[in-house]
Tab-separated table of C-alpha atoms and ligand atoms in Angstrom:
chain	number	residue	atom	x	y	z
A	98	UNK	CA	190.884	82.883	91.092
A	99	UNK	CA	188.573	80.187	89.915
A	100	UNK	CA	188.198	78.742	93.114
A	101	UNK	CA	187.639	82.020	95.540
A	102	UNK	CA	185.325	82.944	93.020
A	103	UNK	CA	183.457	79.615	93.066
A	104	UNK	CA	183.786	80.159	97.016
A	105	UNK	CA	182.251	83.537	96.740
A	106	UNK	CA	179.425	82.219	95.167
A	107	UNK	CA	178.593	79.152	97.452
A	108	UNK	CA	178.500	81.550	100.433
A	109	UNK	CA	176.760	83.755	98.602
A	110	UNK	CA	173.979	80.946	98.013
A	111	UNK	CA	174.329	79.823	101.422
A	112	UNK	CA	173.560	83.079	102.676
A	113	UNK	CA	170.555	83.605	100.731
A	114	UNK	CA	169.267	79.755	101.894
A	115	UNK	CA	169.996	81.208	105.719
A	116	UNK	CA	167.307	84.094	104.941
A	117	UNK	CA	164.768	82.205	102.671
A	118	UNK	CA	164.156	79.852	105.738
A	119	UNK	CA	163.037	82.482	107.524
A	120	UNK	CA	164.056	80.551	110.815
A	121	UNK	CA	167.143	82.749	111.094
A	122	UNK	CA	167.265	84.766	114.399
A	123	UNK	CA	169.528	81.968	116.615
A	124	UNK	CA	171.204	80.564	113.221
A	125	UNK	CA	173.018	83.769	112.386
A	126	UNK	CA	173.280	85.201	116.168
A	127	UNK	CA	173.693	88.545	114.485
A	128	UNK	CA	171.672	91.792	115.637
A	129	UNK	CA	171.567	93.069	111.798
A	130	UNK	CA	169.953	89.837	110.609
A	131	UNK	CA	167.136	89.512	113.365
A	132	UNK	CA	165.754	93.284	112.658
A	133	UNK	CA	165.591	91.712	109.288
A	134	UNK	CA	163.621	88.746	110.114
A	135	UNK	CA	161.431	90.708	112.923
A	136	UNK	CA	160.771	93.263	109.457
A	137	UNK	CA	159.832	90.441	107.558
A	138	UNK	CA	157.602	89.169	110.603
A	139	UNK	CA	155.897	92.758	110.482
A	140	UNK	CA	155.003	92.415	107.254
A	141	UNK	CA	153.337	89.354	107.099
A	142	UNK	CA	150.941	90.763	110.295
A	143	UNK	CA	150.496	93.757	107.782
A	144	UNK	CA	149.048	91.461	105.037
A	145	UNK	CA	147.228	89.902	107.431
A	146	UNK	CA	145.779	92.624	108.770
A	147	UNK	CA	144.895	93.990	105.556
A	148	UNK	CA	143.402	90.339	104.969
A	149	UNK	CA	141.439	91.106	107.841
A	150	UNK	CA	140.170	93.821	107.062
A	151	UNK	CA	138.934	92.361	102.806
A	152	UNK	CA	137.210	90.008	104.714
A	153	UNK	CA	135.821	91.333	108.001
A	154	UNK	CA	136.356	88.144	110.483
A	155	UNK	CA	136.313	89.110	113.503
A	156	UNK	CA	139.308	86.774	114.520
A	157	UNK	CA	140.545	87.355	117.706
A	158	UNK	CA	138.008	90.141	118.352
A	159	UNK	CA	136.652	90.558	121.964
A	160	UNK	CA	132.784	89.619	121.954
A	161	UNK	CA	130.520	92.006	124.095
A	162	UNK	CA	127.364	90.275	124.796
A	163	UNK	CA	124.326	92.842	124.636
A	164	UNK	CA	120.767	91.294	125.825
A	165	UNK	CA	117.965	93.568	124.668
A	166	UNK	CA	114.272	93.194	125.634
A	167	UNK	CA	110.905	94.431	124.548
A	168	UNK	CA	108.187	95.014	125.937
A	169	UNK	CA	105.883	93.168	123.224
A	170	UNK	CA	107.455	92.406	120.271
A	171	UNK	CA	103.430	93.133	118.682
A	172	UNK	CA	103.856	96.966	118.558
A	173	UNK	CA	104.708	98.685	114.928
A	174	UNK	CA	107.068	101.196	116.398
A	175	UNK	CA	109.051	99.065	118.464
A	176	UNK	CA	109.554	96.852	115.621
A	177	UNK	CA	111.010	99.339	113.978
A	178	UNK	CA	112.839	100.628	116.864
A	179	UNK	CA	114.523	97.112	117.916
A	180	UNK	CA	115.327	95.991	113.973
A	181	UNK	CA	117.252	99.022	113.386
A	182	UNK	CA	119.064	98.416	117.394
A	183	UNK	CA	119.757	95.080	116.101
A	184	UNK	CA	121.135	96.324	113.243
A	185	UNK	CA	122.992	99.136	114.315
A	186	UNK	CA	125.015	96.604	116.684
A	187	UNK	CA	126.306	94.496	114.303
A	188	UNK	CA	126.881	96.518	111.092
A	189	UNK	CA	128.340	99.476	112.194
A	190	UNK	CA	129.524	99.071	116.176
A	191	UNK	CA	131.057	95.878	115.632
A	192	UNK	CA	134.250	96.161	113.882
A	193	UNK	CA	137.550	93.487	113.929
A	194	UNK	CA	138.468	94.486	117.114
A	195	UNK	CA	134.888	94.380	119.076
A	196	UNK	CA	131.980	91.981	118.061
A	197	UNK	CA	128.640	92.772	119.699
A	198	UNK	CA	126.170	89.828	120.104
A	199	UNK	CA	123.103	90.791	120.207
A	200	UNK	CA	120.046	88.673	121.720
A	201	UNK	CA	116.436	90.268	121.564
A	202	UNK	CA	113.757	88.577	123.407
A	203	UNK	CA	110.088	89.159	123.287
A	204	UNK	CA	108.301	90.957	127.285
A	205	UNK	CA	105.161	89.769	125.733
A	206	UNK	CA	103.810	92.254	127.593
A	207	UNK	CA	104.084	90.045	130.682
A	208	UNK	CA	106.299	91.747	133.672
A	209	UNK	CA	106.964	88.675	135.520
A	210	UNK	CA	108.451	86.877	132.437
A	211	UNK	CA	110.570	89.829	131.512
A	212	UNK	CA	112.024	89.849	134.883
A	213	UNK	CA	112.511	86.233	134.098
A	214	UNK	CA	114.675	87.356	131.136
A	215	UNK	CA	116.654	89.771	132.626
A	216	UNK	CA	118.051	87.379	135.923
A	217	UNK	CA	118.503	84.894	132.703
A	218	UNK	CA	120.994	87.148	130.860
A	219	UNK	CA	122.212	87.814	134.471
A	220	UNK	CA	123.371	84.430	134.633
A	221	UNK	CA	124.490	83.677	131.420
A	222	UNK	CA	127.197	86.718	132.140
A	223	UNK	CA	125.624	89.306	129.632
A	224	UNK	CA	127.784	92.372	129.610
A	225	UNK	CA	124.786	95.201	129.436
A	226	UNK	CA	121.364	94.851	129.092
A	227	UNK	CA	118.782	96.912	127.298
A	228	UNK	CA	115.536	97.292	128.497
A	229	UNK	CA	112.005	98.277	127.192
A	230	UNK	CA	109.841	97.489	130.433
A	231	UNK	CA	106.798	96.339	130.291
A	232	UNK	CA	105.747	98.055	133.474
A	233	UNK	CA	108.176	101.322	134.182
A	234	UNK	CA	107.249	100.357	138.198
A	235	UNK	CA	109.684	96.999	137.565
A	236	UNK	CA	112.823	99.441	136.913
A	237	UNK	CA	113.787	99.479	141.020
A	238	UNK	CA	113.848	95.746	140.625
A	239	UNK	CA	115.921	95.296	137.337
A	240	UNK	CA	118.362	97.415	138.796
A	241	UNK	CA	118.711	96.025	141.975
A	242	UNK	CA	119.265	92.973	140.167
A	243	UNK	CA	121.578	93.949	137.762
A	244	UNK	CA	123.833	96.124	140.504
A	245	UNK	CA	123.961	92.957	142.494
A	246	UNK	CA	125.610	91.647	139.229
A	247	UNK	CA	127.678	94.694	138.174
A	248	UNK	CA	125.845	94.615	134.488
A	249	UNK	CA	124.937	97.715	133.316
A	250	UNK	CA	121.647	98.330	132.174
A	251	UNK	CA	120.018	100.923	130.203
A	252	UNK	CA	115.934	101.507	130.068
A	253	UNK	CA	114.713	102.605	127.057
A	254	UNK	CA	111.307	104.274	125.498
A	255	UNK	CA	109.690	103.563	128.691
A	256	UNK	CA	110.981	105.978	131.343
A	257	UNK	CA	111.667	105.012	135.188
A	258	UNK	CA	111.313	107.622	137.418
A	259	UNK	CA	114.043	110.096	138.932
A	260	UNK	CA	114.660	107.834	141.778
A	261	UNK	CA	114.903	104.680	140.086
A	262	UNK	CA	117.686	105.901	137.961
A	263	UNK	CA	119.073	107.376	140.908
A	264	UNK	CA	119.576	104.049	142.543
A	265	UNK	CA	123.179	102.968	141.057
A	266	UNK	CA	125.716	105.156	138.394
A	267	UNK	CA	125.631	102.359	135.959
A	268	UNK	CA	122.026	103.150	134.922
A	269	UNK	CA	120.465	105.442	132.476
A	270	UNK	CA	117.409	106.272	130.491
A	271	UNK	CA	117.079	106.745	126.620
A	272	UNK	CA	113.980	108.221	124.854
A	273	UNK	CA	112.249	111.380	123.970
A	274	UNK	CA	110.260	113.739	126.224
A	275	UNK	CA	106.832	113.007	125.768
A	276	UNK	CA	105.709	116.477	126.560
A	277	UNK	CA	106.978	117.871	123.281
A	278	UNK	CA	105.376	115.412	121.707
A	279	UNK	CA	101.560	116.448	122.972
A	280	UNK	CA	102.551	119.868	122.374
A	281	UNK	CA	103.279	119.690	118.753
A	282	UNK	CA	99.862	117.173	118.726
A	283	UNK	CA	98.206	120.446	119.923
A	284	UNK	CA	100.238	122.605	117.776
A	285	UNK	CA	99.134	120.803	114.661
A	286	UNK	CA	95.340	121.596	115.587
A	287	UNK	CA	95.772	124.983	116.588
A	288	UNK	CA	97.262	125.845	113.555
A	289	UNK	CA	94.693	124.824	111.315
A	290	UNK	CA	92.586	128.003	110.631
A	291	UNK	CA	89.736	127.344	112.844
A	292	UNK	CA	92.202	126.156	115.331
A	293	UNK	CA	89.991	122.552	115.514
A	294	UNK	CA	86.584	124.055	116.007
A	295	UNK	CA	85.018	122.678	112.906
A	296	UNK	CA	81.318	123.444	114.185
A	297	UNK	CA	82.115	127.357	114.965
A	298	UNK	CA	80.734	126.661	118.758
A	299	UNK	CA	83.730	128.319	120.029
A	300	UNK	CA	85.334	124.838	121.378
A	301	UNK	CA	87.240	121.886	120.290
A	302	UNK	CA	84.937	118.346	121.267
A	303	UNK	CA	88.030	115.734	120.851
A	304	UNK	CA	88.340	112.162	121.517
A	305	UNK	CA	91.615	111.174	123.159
A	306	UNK	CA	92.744	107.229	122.342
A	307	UNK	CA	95.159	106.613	125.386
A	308	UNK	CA	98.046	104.214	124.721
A	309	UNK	CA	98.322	103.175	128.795
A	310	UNK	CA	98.038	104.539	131.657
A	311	UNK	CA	100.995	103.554	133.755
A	312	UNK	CA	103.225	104.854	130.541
A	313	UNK	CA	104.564	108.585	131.103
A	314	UNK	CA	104.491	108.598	127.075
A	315	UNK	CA	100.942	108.236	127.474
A	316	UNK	CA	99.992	110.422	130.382
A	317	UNK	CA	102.169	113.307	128.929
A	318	UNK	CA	100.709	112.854	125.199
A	319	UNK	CA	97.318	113.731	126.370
A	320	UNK	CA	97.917	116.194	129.119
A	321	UNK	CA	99.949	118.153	126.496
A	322	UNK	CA	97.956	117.807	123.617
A	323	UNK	CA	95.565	119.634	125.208
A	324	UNK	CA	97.213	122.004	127.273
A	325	UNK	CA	98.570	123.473	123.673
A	326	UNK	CA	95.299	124.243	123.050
A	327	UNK	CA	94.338	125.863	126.360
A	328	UNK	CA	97.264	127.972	126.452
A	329	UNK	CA	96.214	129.536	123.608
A	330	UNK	CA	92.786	130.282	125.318
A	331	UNK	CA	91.101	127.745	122.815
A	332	UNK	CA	88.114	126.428	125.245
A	333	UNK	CA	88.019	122.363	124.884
A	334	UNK	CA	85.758	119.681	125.704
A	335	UNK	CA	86.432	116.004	126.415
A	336	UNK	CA	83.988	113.512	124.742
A	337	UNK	CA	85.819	110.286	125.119
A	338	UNK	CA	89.215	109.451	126.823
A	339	UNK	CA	89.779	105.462	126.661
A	340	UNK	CA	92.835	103.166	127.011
A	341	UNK	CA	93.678	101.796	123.606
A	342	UNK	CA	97.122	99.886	124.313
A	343	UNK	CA	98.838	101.379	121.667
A	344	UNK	CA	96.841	99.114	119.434
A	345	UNK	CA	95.211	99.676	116.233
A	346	UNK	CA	92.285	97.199	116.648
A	347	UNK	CA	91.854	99.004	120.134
A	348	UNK	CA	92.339	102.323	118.129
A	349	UNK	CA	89.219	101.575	115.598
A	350	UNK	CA	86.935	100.146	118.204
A	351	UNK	CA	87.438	103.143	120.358
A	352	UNK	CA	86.271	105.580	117.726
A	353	UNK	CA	84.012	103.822	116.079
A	354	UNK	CA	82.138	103.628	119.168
A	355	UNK	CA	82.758	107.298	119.939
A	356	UNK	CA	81.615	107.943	116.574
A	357	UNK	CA	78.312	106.000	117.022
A	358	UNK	CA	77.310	107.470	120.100
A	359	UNK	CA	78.736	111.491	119.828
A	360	UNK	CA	78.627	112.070	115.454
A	361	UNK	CA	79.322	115.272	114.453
A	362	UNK	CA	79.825	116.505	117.644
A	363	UNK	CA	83.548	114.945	117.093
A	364	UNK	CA	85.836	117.266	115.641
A	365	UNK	CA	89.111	116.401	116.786
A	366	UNK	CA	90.526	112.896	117.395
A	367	UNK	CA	94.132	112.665	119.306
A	368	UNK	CA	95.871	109.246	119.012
A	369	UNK	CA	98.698	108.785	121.712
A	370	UNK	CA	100.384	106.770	118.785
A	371	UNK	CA	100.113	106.104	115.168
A	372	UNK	CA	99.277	102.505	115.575
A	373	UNK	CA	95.802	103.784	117.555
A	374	UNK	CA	95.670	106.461	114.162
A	375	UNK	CA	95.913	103.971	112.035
A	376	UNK	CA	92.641	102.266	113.534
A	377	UNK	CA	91.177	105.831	113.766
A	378	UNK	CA	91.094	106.340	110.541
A	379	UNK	CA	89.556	102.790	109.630
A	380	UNK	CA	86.493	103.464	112.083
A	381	UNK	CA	86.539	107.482	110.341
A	382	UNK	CA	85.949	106.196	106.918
A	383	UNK	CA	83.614	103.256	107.893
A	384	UNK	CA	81.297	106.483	109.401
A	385	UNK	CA	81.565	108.208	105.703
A	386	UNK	CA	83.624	111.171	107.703
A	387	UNK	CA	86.472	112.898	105.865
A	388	UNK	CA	89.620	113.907	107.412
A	389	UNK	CA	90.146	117.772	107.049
A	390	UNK	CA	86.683	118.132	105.705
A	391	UNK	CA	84.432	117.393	108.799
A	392	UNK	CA	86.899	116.018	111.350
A	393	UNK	CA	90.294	116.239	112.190
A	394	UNK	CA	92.848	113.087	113.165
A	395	UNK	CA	96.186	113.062	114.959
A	396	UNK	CA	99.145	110.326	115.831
A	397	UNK	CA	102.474	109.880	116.951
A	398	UNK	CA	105.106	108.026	115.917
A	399	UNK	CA	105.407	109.041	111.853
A	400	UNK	CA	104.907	105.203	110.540
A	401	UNK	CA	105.588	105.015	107.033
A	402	UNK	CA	102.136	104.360	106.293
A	403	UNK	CA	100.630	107.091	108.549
A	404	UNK	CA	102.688	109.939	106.835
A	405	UNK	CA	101.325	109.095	103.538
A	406	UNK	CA	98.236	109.603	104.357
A	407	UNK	CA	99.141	112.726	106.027
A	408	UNK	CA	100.349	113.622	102.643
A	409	UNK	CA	97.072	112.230	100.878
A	410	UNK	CA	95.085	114.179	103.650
A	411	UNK	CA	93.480	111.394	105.060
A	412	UNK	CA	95.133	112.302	109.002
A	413	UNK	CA	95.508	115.801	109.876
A	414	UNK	CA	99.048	115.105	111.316
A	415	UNK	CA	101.800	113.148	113.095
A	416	UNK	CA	105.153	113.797	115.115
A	417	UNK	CA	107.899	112.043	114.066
A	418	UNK	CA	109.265	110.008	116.885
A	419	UNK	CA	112.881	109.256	115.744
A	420	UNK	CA	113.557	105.560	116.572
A	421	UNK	CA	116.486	105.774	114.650
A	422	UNK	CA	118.053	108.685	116.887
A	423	UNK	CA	117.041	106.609	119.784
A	424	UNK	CA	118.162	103.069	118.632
A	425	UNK	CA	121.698	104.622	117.925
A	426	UNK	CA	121.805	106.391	121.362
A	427	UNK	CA	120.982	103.743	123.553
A	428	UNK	CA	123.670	101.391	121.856
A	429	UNK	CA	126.111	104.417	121.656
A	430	UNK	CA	125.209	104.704	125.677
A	431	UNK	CA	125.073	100.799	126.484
A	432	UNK	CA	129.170	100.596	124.356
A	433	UNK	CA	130.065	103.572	126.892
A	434	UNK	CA	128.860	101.509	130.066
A	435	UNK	CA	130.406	98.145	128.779
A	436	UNK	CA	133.765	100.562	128.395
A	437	UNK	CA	133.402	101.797	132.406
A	438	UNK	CA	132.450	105.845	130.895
A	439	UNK	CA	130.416	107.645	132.937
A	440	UNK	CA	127.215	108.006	132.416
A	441	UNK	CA	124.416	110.809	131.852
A	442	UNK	CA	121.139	109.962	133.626
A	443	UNK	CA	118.929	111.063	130.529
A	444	UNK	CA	119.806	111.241	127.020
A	445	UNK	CA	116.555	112.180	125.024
A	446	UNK	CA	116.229	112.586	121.057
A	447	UNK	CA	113.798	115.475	119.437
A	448	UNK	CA	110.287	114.598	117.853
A	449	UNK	CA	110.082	116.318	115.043
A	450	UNK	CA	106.126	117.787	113.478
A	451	UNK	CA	104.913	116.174	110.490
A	452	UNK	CA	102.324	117.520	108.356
A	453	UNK	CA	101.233	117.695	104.946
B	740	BGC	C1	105.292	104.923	120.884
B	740	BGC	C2	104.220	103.900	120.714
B	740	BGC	C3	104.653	102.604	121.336
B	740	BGC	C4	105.066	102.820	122.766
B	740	BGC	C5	105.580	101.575	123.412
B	740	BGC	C6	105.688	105.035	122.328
B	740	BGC	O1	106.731	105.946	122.453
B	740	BGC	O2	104.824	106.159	120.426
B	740	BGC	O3	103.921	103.695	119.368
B	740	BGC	O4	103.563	101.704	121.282
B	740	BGC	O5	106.080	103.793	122.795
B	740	BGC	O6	105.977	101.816	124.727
């Protein structure tokens, strides 16, 4: 009895050595055994996982490699806009199963060195490209060369034309539509109670800072700034309409040399952006004028510094041009081209009217 009990006991130990090792699928041969070790097997990936996830590496993640470029990297909003695409990528799109590598490089405002850029991430394999042109003509170009390469790419705040985006299904545009934009402008002034017409002549005398030419956000800013007005039957007259480059500098020089040569006549000033507001108001309080008092001072963009001085009163008004919404989109729209989805031509995000 001694000694089958003794025996009992060494197999009993023998079998438990068998398991601990943990080597024990071909040892024991037996079906029951190997669920047992595949089991154990599972549960080690589970703590592993769950390792994973306390930590956030991204082992064994796939990396998507995203090449962004601006324009100028000199220009307050898109600052804003490519810090929060930057950071929009990596803290909340990448996860442990996708990494997104993000490279930004700086247009400086130069066309041919963008270009440059672009055939750069081309060759280095990129798998979509962003891209804030510096001329909206180059977009036939960039997507010649990026259909040659099968890399998707997607324009944003600076829109291509119909025909451009037309040219190849892995292309689209991301921004807001500029009209709105000079419509609430014009909104904002026609709903003050003199609708703008400070002097009581029966018309508005305005100033228009132009951010460029060649930029639709620019040519639609002040055509529908104005055409607010006009479709109310308010009668309007142009003093000044210069090209400020979106520029603050540009912005004060403009109207302080409007200010010089046309006064009091001045009673509305239209900025294309907040940047060129910002200056505005410089060159408005260097010419002892007071916002809401004797003149009146638009922008676009709602900087953080340019809506509080719409709340202090010193600018008239802004429109908020949401470069979170449109950071978000374009990266929610560049993961769906990586990912072969189909995609829309336009995707455009609200402004929204700020004032006090
Ligand atoms: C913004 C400007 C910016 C420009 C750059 C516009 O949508 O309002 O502030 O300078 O985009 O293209």
């Amino acid at each position: 009895m001694k000694k089958f009990l003794a025996l009992l006991l060494s197999l009993a130990l023998m079998a438990t050595l068998l398991v601990g090792c943990g080597g024990g699928e071909k040892e024991t041969g037996k079906t029951g055994d190997t669920k047992k070790v595949e089991d154990t097997k599972k549960d080690d990936t589970k703590k592993d996982d769950a390792k994973k996830d306390d930590t956030k590496e991204p082992a064994n993640s796939k990396t998507v490699k995203v090449g962004i470029t601006i324009y100028k990297f000199d220009d307050n909003f898109m600052t804003l806009y490519r810090e929060e695409l930057e950071r929009y990528f990596k803290e909340e799109l990448s996860n442990d199963e996708v990494t997104y590598e993000v490279t930004v490089v700086d247009g400086k405002n130069d066309q041919a060195e963008q270009t440059n850029q672009i055939q750069t991430f081309i060759a280095d394999k990129y798998d979509v490209i962003i891209a804030n042109l510096v001329q909206s003509s180059a977009a036939s170009t960039v997507v010649n060369l990026c259909k040659d390469a099968d890399i998707p790419v997607i324009f944003i705040n600076r829109e291509p034309t119909a025909e451009d985006l037309d040219l190849w299904d892995k292309v689209a545009y991301v921004g807001a539509d500029a009209r709105q934009s000079g419509t609430m402008q014009g909104e904002i002034i026609y709903d003050l109670e003199n609708h703008g017409d400070l002097n009581g002549d029966g018309k508005v005398s305005y100033v228009m800072v132009i951010g460029d030419p060649e930029n639709v956000d620019a040519q639609y800013r002040t055509e529908f700034s104005i055409k607010a007005l006009t479709d109310k039957g308010i009668e309007v007259e142009e003093l000044v309409a210069q090209r400020g480059d979106w520029d603050q500098a540009k912005g004060q020089e403009i109207v302080a040399a409007a200010l010089t040569q046309y006064g009091d006549q001045i009673e509305v000033v239209f900025c294309n952006n907040d940047a060129m507001a910002l200056g505005a108001r410089q060159a408005i309080e260097a010419a002892d004028r007071k916002v809401g008092e004797n003149i009146y001072l638009v922008g676009v963009d709602a900087l953080e510094e340019v809506v509080s001085y719409v709340k202090s009163g010193d600018i008239t008004g802004t429109v908020l041009n949401d470069h979170i919404g449109q950071a978000h989109t374009a990266a929610d729209v560049a993961v769906k081209a990586v990912n072969g989805e189909q995609l829309e031509k336009n995707y455009t995000v609200d402004y929204v009217k700020v004032t006090k």
